[in-house]
Short mmCIF file of C-alpha atoms in Angstrom, two decimals:
data_model
loop_
_atom_site.label_atom_id
_atom_site.label_comp_id
_atom_site.label_asym_id
_atom_site.label_seq_id
_atom_site.Cartn_x
_atom_site.Cartn_y
_atom_site.Cartn_z
CA MET A 1416 143.62 90.35 103.08
CA ASN A 1417 142.01 87.68 100.91
CA ILE A 1418 138.52 86.86 102.33
CA LEU A 1419 136.07 84.05 101.86
CA VAL A 1420 132.71 84.15 102.92
CA ILE A 1421 130.27 81.07 103.05
CA GLY A 1422 126.55 80.96 102.25
CA SER A 1423 124.30 82.54 99.68
CA GLY A 1424 121.51 84.48 101.38
CA GLY A 1425 120.74 88.00 102.56
CA ARG A 1426 122.76 87.71 105.86
CA GLU A 1427 125.84 86.79 103.61
CA HIS A 1428 125.19 89.67 101.26
CA ALA A 1429 125.35 91.98 104.70
CA ILE A 1430 128.54 90.11 105.82
CA CYS A 1431 130.04 90.79 102.42
CA HIS A 1432 128.73 94.44 102.43
CA ALA A 1433 130.37 95.18 105.65
CA ILE A 1434 133.81 93.33 104.77
CA SER A 1435 133.64 95.37 101.44
CA LYS A 1436 134.14 98.60 103.34
CA SER A 1437 137.36 97.69 105.37
CA SER A 1438 140.68 99.22 103.70
CA ARG A 1439 142.48 96.11 104.79
CA LEU A 1440 140.44 93.81 102.02
CA LEU A 1441 142.53 92.82 98.67
CA LYS A 1442 139.94 90.05 97.33
CA LEU A 1443 136.50 88.98 98.31
CA TYR A 1444 135.21 85.68 97.46
CA CYS A 1445 131.78 84.19 98.33
CA ALA A 1446 130.71 80.32 97.94
CA ASP A 1447 128.29 80.09 96.61
CA GLY A 1448 126.59 83.72 96.66
CA ASN A 1449 124.03 85.03 94.88
CA ALA A 1450 123.25 87.60 92.26
CA GLY A 1451 123.65 90.70 94.46
CA ILE A 1452 126.66 89.41 96.30
CA GLY A 1453 128.35 88.94 92.78
CA GLU A 1454 128.26 92.87 92.58
CA LEU A 1455 130.57 92.80 95.48
CA ALA A 1456 132.55 89.36 95.61
CA GLU A 1457 133.51 86.76 93.01
CA LEU A 1458 131.20 83.99 93.35
CA VAL A 1459 132.71 80.31 93.85
CA ASN A 1460 130.98 77.42 92.75
CA ILE A 1461 131.12 75.33 95.84
CA LYS A 1462 128.47 74.65 98.23
CA PRO A 1463 128.68 75.52 101.96
CA ASP A 1464 128.47 72.02 103.21
CA GLN A 1465 131.29 70.85 100.83
CA ILE A 1466 133.71 71.35 103.50
CA ASN A 1467 136.94 69.63 102.01
CA GLU A 1468 136.45 71.50 98.74
CA LEU A 1469 136.03 74.87 100.38
CA ALA A 1470 139.06 74.03 102.65
CA ASP A 1471 141.02 73.17 99.51
CA PHE A 1472 139.87 76.42 97.90
CA ALA A 1473 141.21 78.37 100.80
CA VAL A 1474 144.51 76.80 100.52
CA ALA A 1475 144.84 77.23 96.72
CA HIS A 1476 143.70 81.05 96.92
CA THR A 1477 145.64 81.90 99.91
CA ILE A 1478 142.66 82.96 101.95
CA ASP A 1479 143.65 84.77 105.06
CA LEU A 1480 140.32 84.85 106.75
CA THR A 1481 136.85 82.76 106.03
CA PHE A 1482 133.56 83.89 107.42
CA VAL A 1483 130.84 81.08 107.72
CA GLY A 1484 127.18 82.36 107.53
CA GLY A 1485 125.08 79.67 108.23
CA GLU A 1486 124.26 76.69 110.66
CA VAL A 1487 124.58 73.71 108.41
CA PRO A 1488 128.62 73.86 108.09
CA LEU A 1489 129.17 74.71 111.33
CA SER A 1490 127.29 71.93 112.54
CA GLN A 1491 129.31 69.50 110.30
CA GLY A 1492 132.78 70.67 111.68
CA ILE A 1493 133.90 73.06 109.20
CA VAL A 1494 135.66 74.88 111.78
CA ASP A 1495 137.69 72.17 113.05
CA GLU A 1496 138.38 71.06 109.29
CA PHE A 1497 139.97 74.60 108.51
CA GLU A 1498 141.86 75.15 111.74
CA SER A 1499 143.50 71.50 111.31
CA ARG A 1500 144.92 73.03 107.99
CA GLY A 1501 146.10 76.14 109.82
CA LEU A 1502 143.22 78.28 108.34
CA ARG A 1503 141.64 81.13 110.07
CA ILE A 1504 138.09 80.86 110.25
CA ILE A 1505 134.94 82.50 112.01
CA GLY A 1506 132.78 80.17 113.87
CA PRO A 1507 132.62 77.65 116.44
CA SER A 1508 133.83 74.31 116.72
CA LYS A 1509 131.68 71.14 115.93
CA ALA A 1510 131.16 70.74 119.83
CA ALA A 1511 130.16 74.15 120.25
CA ALA A 1512 127.80 74.22 117.66
CA ARG A 1513 125.67 71.73 119.09
CA LEU A 1514 124.04 74.39 121.05
CA GLU A 1515 122.09 75.08 118.04
CA SER A 1516 122.26 71.81 116.14
CA SER A 1517 120.56 69.93 118.98
CA LYS A 1518 117.71 71.28 120.91
CA VAL A 1519 118.20 68.57 123.64
CA PHE A 1520 121.77 69.04 124.14
CA ALA A 1521 121.09 73.01 124.68
CA LYS A 1522 118.32 72.54 127.12
CA GLU A 1523 120.50 70.01 129.13
CA PHE A 1524 123.36 72.39 128.81
CA MET A 1525 121.19 75.19 130.31
CA ARG A 1526 119.90 72.91 133.02
CA ARG A 1527 123.62 71.82 134.09
CA HIS A 1528 125.02 75.43 134.26
CA GLU A 1529 121.65 77.04 135.78
CA ILE A 1530 120.53 79.20 132.99
CA PRO A 1531 117.07 80.41 133.04
CA THR A 1532 114.78 78.51 130.54
CA ALA A 1533 111.23 76.98 130.12
CA LYS A 1534 110.86 73.26 131.56
CA TYR A 1535 111.13 70.43 129.11
CA ARG A 1536 110.88 67.10 128.27
CA ALA A 1537 112.54 65.34 125.38
CA ALA A 1538 110.75 62.38 123.74
CA TYR A 1539 112.08 59.66 121.05
CA THR A 1540 108.37 58.69 119.84
CA THR A 1541 105.32 60.28 119.28
CA ASP A 1542 103.52 57.57 121.92
CA GLN A 1543 106.24 59.05 124.39
CA ALA A 1544 105.67 62.59 123.63
CA ILE A 1545 101.67 61.99 124.20
CA ALA A 1546 102.37 60.55 127.54
CA PHE A 1547 104.35 63.70 128.41
CA LEU A 1548 101.46 65.58 127.40
CA GLN A 1549 99.12 63.62 129.38
CA SER A 1550 101.33 63.59 132.52
CA GLY A 1551 100.35 67.17 133.61
CA THR A 1552 103.75 68.37 133.02
CA PHE A 1553 102.86 71.20 130.63
CA GLY A 1554 99.43 72.16 132.16
CA ASP A 1555 95.85 70.87 131.29
CA GLN A 1556 94.24 69.91 127.97
CA ASP A 1557 93.72 73.46 126.98
CA SER A 1558 97.28 74.76 128.09
CA PRO A 1559 99.48 75.68 125.16
CA VAL A 1560 102.94 73.99 124.74
CA VAL A 1561 106.00 74.71 122.34
CA VAL A 1562 106.99 71.51 120.05
CA LYS A 1563 110.50 71.49 118.43
CA ALA A 1564 112.40 69.35 116.39
CA ASP A 1565 115.62 68.53 117.70
CA GLY A 1566 117.70 69.07 114.73
CA LEU A 1567 118.21 71.87 112.66
CA ALA A 1568 115.35 72.84 110.83
CA ALA A 1569 115.97 76.32 108.91
CA GLY A 1570 113.99 78.22 111.54
CA LYS A 1571 111.02 76.11 110.76
CA GLY A 1572 111.18 73.46 113.38
CA VAL A 1573 108.95 74.99 116.10
CA VAL A 1574 105.29 75.06 116.56
CA VAL A 1575 103.73 77.10 119.46
CA ALA A 1576 100.62 74.68 119.74
CA ALA A 1577 97.48 76.10 121.40
CA ASP A 1578 96.12 73.19 122.75
CA ARG A 1579 96.89 69.42 122.99
CA LYS A 1580 95.09 68.47 119.89
CA SER A 1581 97.13 71.25 117.98
CA ALA A 1582 100.51 70.01 119.73
CA MET A 1583 99.70 66.13 118.54
CA ASP A 1584 99.00 67.58 115.12
CA ALA A 1585 102.48 68.82 115.42
CA PHE A 1586 104.43 65.87 115.93
CA GLY A 1587 104.13 64.29 112.57
CA ALA A 1588 105.78 67.19 110.86
CA MET A 1589 108.56 67.39 113.99
CA SER A 1590 109.15 63.83 113.90
CA GLU A 1591 110.11 64.29 110.03
CA LEU A 1592 112.26 67.05 110.76
CA ALA A 1593 113.83 65.52 113.74
CA GLY A 1594 114.63 62.39 111.57
CA ASN A 1595 117.42 64.69 110.06
CA ALA A 1596 119.25 64.43 113.36
CA ALA A 1597 120.89 61.32 114.89
CA SER A 1598 118.89 61.31 117.94
CA ALA A 1599 115.51 62.10 116.17
CA GLN A 1600 114.06 63.59 119.20
CA ILE A 1601 110.74 65.83 119.75
CA VAL A 1602 111.52 68.62 122.48
CA LEU A 1603 108.35 69.51 124.28
CA GLU A 1604 108.19 72.89 126.32
CA GLU A 1605 106.23 74.74 128.60
CA CYS A 1606 104.95 77.96 126.93
CA ILE A 1607 106.12 81.00 128.57
CA PHE A 1608 104.85 84.48 127.75
CA GLY A 1609 106.58 87.82 127.34
CA LYS A 1610 108.49 90.06 124.76
CA GLU A 1611 110.72 88.17 122.40
CA ILE A 1612 113.84 89.69 122.16
CA SER A 1613 117.24 88.51 120.27
CA LEU A 1614 120.75 89.46 121.52
CA LEU A 1615 123.74 88.69 119.50
CA MET A 1616 127.31 89.05 120.42
CA PHE A 1617 130.91 88.40 119.20
CA CYS A 1618 132.97 86.08 121.18
CA ASP A 1619 136.45 84.99 121.73
CA GLY A 1620 136.33 82.09 123.79
CA GLU A 1621 136.29 84.25 127.11
CA ASN A 1622 135.24 87.59 126.33
CA PHE A 1623 132.09 88.78 124.32
CA ALA A 1624 130.98 92.21 122.87
CA LEU A 1625 127.03 92.80 122.54
CA MET A 1626 125.44 93.90 119.38
CA PRO A 1627 122.20 96.22 119.39
CA PRO A 1628 119.15 94.36 120.39
CA THR A 1629 116.88 93.08 117.85
CA ARG A 1630 113.17 91.86 117.27
CA ASP A 1631 112.42 89.41 114.36
CA HIS A 1632 109.12 88.89 112.93
CA LYS A 1633 108.99 85.06 112.29
CA ARG A 1634 105.20 84.29 110.76
CA ILE A 1635 104.37 85.00 107.37
CA GLY A 1636 101.10 87.09 107.88
CA GLU A 1637 100.75 90.46 109.60
CA GLY A 1638 99.52 90.59 113.32
CA ASP A 1639 102.03 87.23 113.74
CA THR A 1640 99.58 85.11 112.02
CA GLY A 1641 100.05 82.04 109.57
CA PRO A 1642 103.30 79.64 109.60
CA ASN A 1643 106.94 80.26 110.90
CA THR A 1644 109.11 81.52 108.16
CA GLY A 1645 112.88 82.16 108.27
CA GLY A 1646 111.91 85.75 109.13
CA MET A 1647 110.04 88.27 107.33
CA GLY A 1648 111.91 91.34 109.04
CA THR A 1649 113.55 92.73 111.93
CA ILE A 1650 114.44 95.93 113.95
CA THR A 1651 117.28 97.04 115.92
CA ASP A 1652 116.65 99.73 118.92
CA ASP A 1653 118.69 100.15 121.96
CA GLN A 1654 115.40 100.85 123.64
CA LEU A 1655 114.22 97.03 123.41
CA LEU A 1656 116.11 96.53 126.50
CA THR A 1657 116.81 98.68 129.40
CA SER A 1658 120.38 98.85 131.09
CA GLN A 1659 119.06 96.52 133.90
CA GLN A 1660 117.59 94.36 131.85
CA THR A 1661 121.06 93.99 129.74
CA GLU A 1662 122.78 93.52 132.98
CA THR A 1663 120.49 90.67 134.04
CA ILE A 1664 121.07 88.78 131.01
CA ILE A 1665 124.82 89.31 131.07
CA GLU A 1666 125.07 87.62 134.42
CA THR A 1667 122.36 85.20 134.27
CA ILE A 1668 122.59 84.10 130.69
CA VAL A 1669 126.04 85.30 128.77
CA LYS A 1670 128.48 84.73 131.55
CA PRO A 1671 127.41 81.33 132.72
CA THR A 1672 127.13 80.25 128.76
CA LEU A 1673 130.72 81.35 128.00
CA ALA A 1674 131.89 79.61 131.41
CA GLY A 1675 129.88 76.43 130.71
CA CYS A 1676 131.37 76.22 127.05
CA VAL A 1677 135.11 76.44 128.73
CA SER A 1678 134.38 74.06 131.67
CA GLU A 1679 133.09 71.50 128.98
CA GLY A 1680 136.09 71.61 126.92
CA PHE A 1681 134.60 73.92 123.86
CA PRO A 1682 135.19 77.65 124.43
CA PHE A 1683 133.23 79.52 122.20
CA ARG A 1684 134.51 81.51 119.34
CA GLY A 1685 132.35 83.35 116.89
CA ILE A 1686 128.57 84.72 116.92
CA LEU A 1687 126.52 83.50 119.64
CA PHE A 1688 122.86 84.47 119.16
CA LEU A 1689 120.43 84.26 122.28
CA GLY A 1690 116.70 83.95 121.48
CA LEU A 1691 115.24 85.45 124.58
CA MET A 1692 111.43 86.21 126.21
CA MET A 1693 111.30 88.69 128.68
CA THR A 1694 109.19 87.49 131.15
CA GLU A 1695 107.52 89.15 134.21
CA ASN A 1696 110.24 87.04 136.44
CA GLY A 1697 113.18 88.31 134.27
CA PRO A 1698 114.81 87.20 130.99
CA SER A 1699 114.65 83.28 130.01
CA LEU A 1700 116.59 81.56 127.14
CA LEU A 1701 114.52 80.27 124.28
CA GLU A 1702 117.23 78.94 122.22
CA TYR A 1703 120.87 79.39 121.01
CA ASN A 1704 122.27 80.02 117.40
CA VAL A 1705 125.65 79.50 116.81
CA ARG A 1706 125.75 82.18 114.02
CA PHE A 1707 124.50 85.50 112.81
CA GLY A 1708 120.58 85.43 112.23
CA ASP A 1709 118.93 86.03 108.88
CA PRO A 1710 117.50 88.84 108.68
CA GLU A 1711 118.97 90.13 111.95
CA THR A 1712 122.21 90.63 110.35
CA GLN A 1713 121.13 92.90 107.77
CA ALA A 1714 119.85 95.41 110.42
CA ILE A 1715 122.71 94.94 112.77
CA LEU A 1716 125.40 95.22 110.40
CA ALA A 1717 123.96 98.27 108.85
CA ARG A 1718 124.98 100.08 111.91
CA LEU A 1719 128.28 98.80 112.41
CA GLU A 1720 130.99 101.50 112.16
CA THR A 1721 134.04 99.45 113.58
CA ASP A 1722 135.74 97.30 110.69
CA LEU A 1723 134.47 93.83 110.84
CA ILE A 1724 137.94 92.25 109.70
CA GLU A 1725 139.48 93.61 112.85
CA ILE A 1726 136.69 92.36 115.07
CA CYS A 1727 137.15 88.95 113.26
CA GLU A 1728 140.84 88.85 114.02
CA SER A 1729 140.14 89.76 117.84
CA MET A 1730 137.98 86.91 117.93
CA ILE A 1731 140.25 84.52 116.62
CA ASP A 1732 143.27 86.07 118.75
CA GLY A 1733 141.55 86.20 121.90
CA SER A 1734 141.81 90.06 122.24
CA LEU A 1735 138.14 90.99 122.02
CA GLY A 1736 138.18 92.68 125.40
CA LYS A 1737 141.03 95.16 124.13
CA HIS A 1738 138.53 96.69 121.42
CA PHE A 1739 135.70 98.93 121.80
CA ILE A 1740 133.29 98.25 119.01
CA ARG A 1741 131.44 101.29 117.66
CA TRP A 1742 127.65 101.38 116.61
CA ARG A 1743 125.90 104.06 114.91
CA LYS A 1744 123.43 105.69 117.33
CA GLY A 1745 119.83 105.12 116.35
CA SER A 1746 117.84 102.35 115.31
CA SER A 1747 117.47 99.99 112.06
CA ALA A 1748 114.68 97.90 110.11
CA CYS A 1749 114.93 95.08 107.53
CA ILE A 1750 111.81 94.46 105.56
CA VAL A 1751 111.83 91.01 103.84
CA LEU A 1752 110.21 90.74 100.34
CA ALA A 1753 109.27 87.11 99.60
CA SER A 1754 108.22 85.30 96.65
CA GLU A 1755 104.55 84.11 95.95
CA ASN A 1756 103.92 80.80 97.84
CA TYR A 1757 106.42 81.27 100.52
CA PRO A 1758 107.01 79.43 102.82
CA GLY A 1759 105.76 76.72 100.78
CA LYS A 1760 107.50 75.93 97.63
CA PRO A 1761 107.98 79.80 96.03
CA ARG A 1762 107.34 80.64 92.85
CA THR A 1763 110.82 81.81 91.02
CA GLY A 1764 112.03 83.13 87.69
CA ASP A 1765 110.41 86.37 87.74
CA VAL A 1766 111.85 89.69 86.94
CA ILE A 1767 112.67 92.02 89.95
CA SER A 1768 111.71 95.70 88.94
CA GLY A 1769 112.98 98.87 90.78
CA ILE A 1770 115.96 97.97 92.52
CA PRO A 1771 118.20 100.81 92.53
CA ASN A 1772 121.38 100.88 90.27
CA ALA A 1773 123.44 102.53 93.14
CA GLU A 1774 123.17 102.60 97.07
CA VAL A 1775 121.01 105.43 98.56
CA THR A 1776 122.55 106.74 101.85
CA ASP A 1777 121.51 105.15 104.93
CA ARG A 1778 119.28 102.60 102.99
CA TYR A 1779 120.69 99.12 101.60
CA ILE A 1780 119.16 96.39 99.29
CA PHE A 1781 120.59 93.04 100.63
CA HIS A 1782 119.94 90.13 98.03
CA ALA A 1783 118.83 86.65 99.55
CA GLY A 1784 117.24 84.58 96.64
CA THR A 1785 118.16 86.31 93.33
CA ASP A 1786 119.87 85.20 90.20
CA THR A 1787 120.35 86.96 86.85
CA ALA A 1788 120.12 85.45 83.46
CA ASP A 1789 121.68 87.82 81.14
CA GLY A 1790 123.97 90.01 83.80
CA LYS A 1791 121.47 92.84 83.54
CA GLU A 1792 117.90 91.77 85.17
CA PHE A 1793 117.67 90.34 88.41
CA LEU A 1794 115.56 87.33 88.87
CA THR A 1795 113.73 85.56 91.90
CA SER A 1796 115.35 82.47 92.85
CA GLY A 1797 114.25 81.51 96.21
CA GLY A 1798 111.42 82.18 98.91
CA ARG A 1799 112.75 85.15 100.53
CA VAL A 1800 114.30 87.49 97.90
CA LEU A 1801 115.37 90.84 99.18
CA GLY A 1802 115.70 92.36 102.27
CA VAL A 1803 115.14 96.29 102.15
CA THR A 1804 117.34 97.84 105.40
CA ALA A 1805 117.40 101.34 106.65
CA VAL A 1806 119.10 103.22 109.30
CA ALA A 1807 117.83 106.38 110.91
CA ASP A 1808 117.94 108.36 114.32
CA ASP A 1809 114.88 106.63 115.57
CA LEU A 1810 112.90 103.50 115.03
CA GLU A 1811 110.01 105.29 113.25
CA THR A 1812 112.14 106.90 110.73
CA ALA A 1813 113.96 103.83 110.14
CA ILE A 1814 110.65 101.68 109.54
CA ALA A 1815 109.25 104.52 107.13
CA TRP A 1816 112.54 104.69 105.28
CA ALA A 1817 112.60 101.08 104.63
CA TYR A 1818 109.04 100.89 103.78
CA ASN A 1819 110.02 103.86 101.30
CA GLY A 1820 112.43 101.60 99.35
CA VAL A 1821 109.83 98.78 99.58
CA SER A 1822 107.65 100.78 97.45
CA LYS A 1823 109.84 101.17 94.72
CA ILE A 1824 110.11 97.42 94.10
CA SER A 1825 107.89 94.79 92.48
CA TRP A 1826 107.77 91.44 90.85
CA PRO A 1827 104.54 89.37 90.13
CA GLY A 1828 103.64 87.72 93.43
CA MET A 1829 105.83 89.65 95.79
CA GLN A 1830 104.56 89.51 99.38
CA TYR A 1831 105.84 91.31 102.46
CA ARG A 1832 104.53 92.15 105.97
CA ARG A 1833 103.37 95.80 106.68
CA ASP A 1834 103.86 95.84 110.14
CA ILE A 1835 107.29 95.08 111.05
CA GLY A 1836 108.12 96.90 114.17
CA LYS A 1837 104.80 97.50 114.97
#
């Protein structure tokens, strides 16, 4: 099969790596990729948001299957365009992608289908948001509140404000981010407490297959300090959720979500990502994503034993319920190595030293922001640069093995968290 992967980060490198192991692969392309992906796939100089050009490419190169990595082309309707041309593609429709592209739509969807989530209000203006804060809906002046931009914000559109002053300070930044969306709304949410868990699944419209539960580390600094990033590291471990917790999530969140999508006319096919808070009263849904996360993908797919192409075909054909998906037992960890100044404007163009020439058993180096000037040396080209990922029989060993790989890599200004999985 000829396969096209759309995207350029560590997530897409992990997807390409998983696809490359399939005996059914004939030719792998990636648009527009990075230097690491270029070792597995032919890079295509088309950006992920150039939907018509990508569809033209898929037709011209007889692409049998396309896998969309990121949320932007999904929100713009790339799946609808490809399917209108008879092309097979992994991802939800534009209508279903609203679960991620609009926080307001997602919260209203949760309310309609009685899915447990924090109480919220949506504001069109800063004055309206201030009025909601002063109404007592979210507690007193010293109570924390969550401020979100309505539209897509690359994982940076959320501020957990410790008090009312911090919330009002966040309104300006959120208004700017929300201005990219048609509604330009700001969402205020009750701040709920517990342990955060991410649970991803393959979906074919009606059936689903869960992936190993994961935990991401969003903030730049150790001890969860500093500003949010796209993600500084993640772990997978089957012990993150008990069997009873998993069953509760399935009954109260997964099944109502998929049934709700069907009832509202947009059956969900693709990768569904649940951001959850495990509170003392049970699981509460923080947000939906409609694609693989980054760096969750790196840690998850490192444990996948079933052919990813076969899973993709079953999602498209509606036969996911007939397949048993195999995962390696144990745990995994991904440590993100970032450029100096990230998550601000990153320093780029530095030579990366220490990347192994060959894959080490159970350890993978996934490229996120890399380039190459002469085809020999890798250079930094973005904020998040590499994801060092390891798999082992237990979480402690997986983390240690990943950090062992980190210790061999360097470039000027390289930064990473030393407490992933703690």
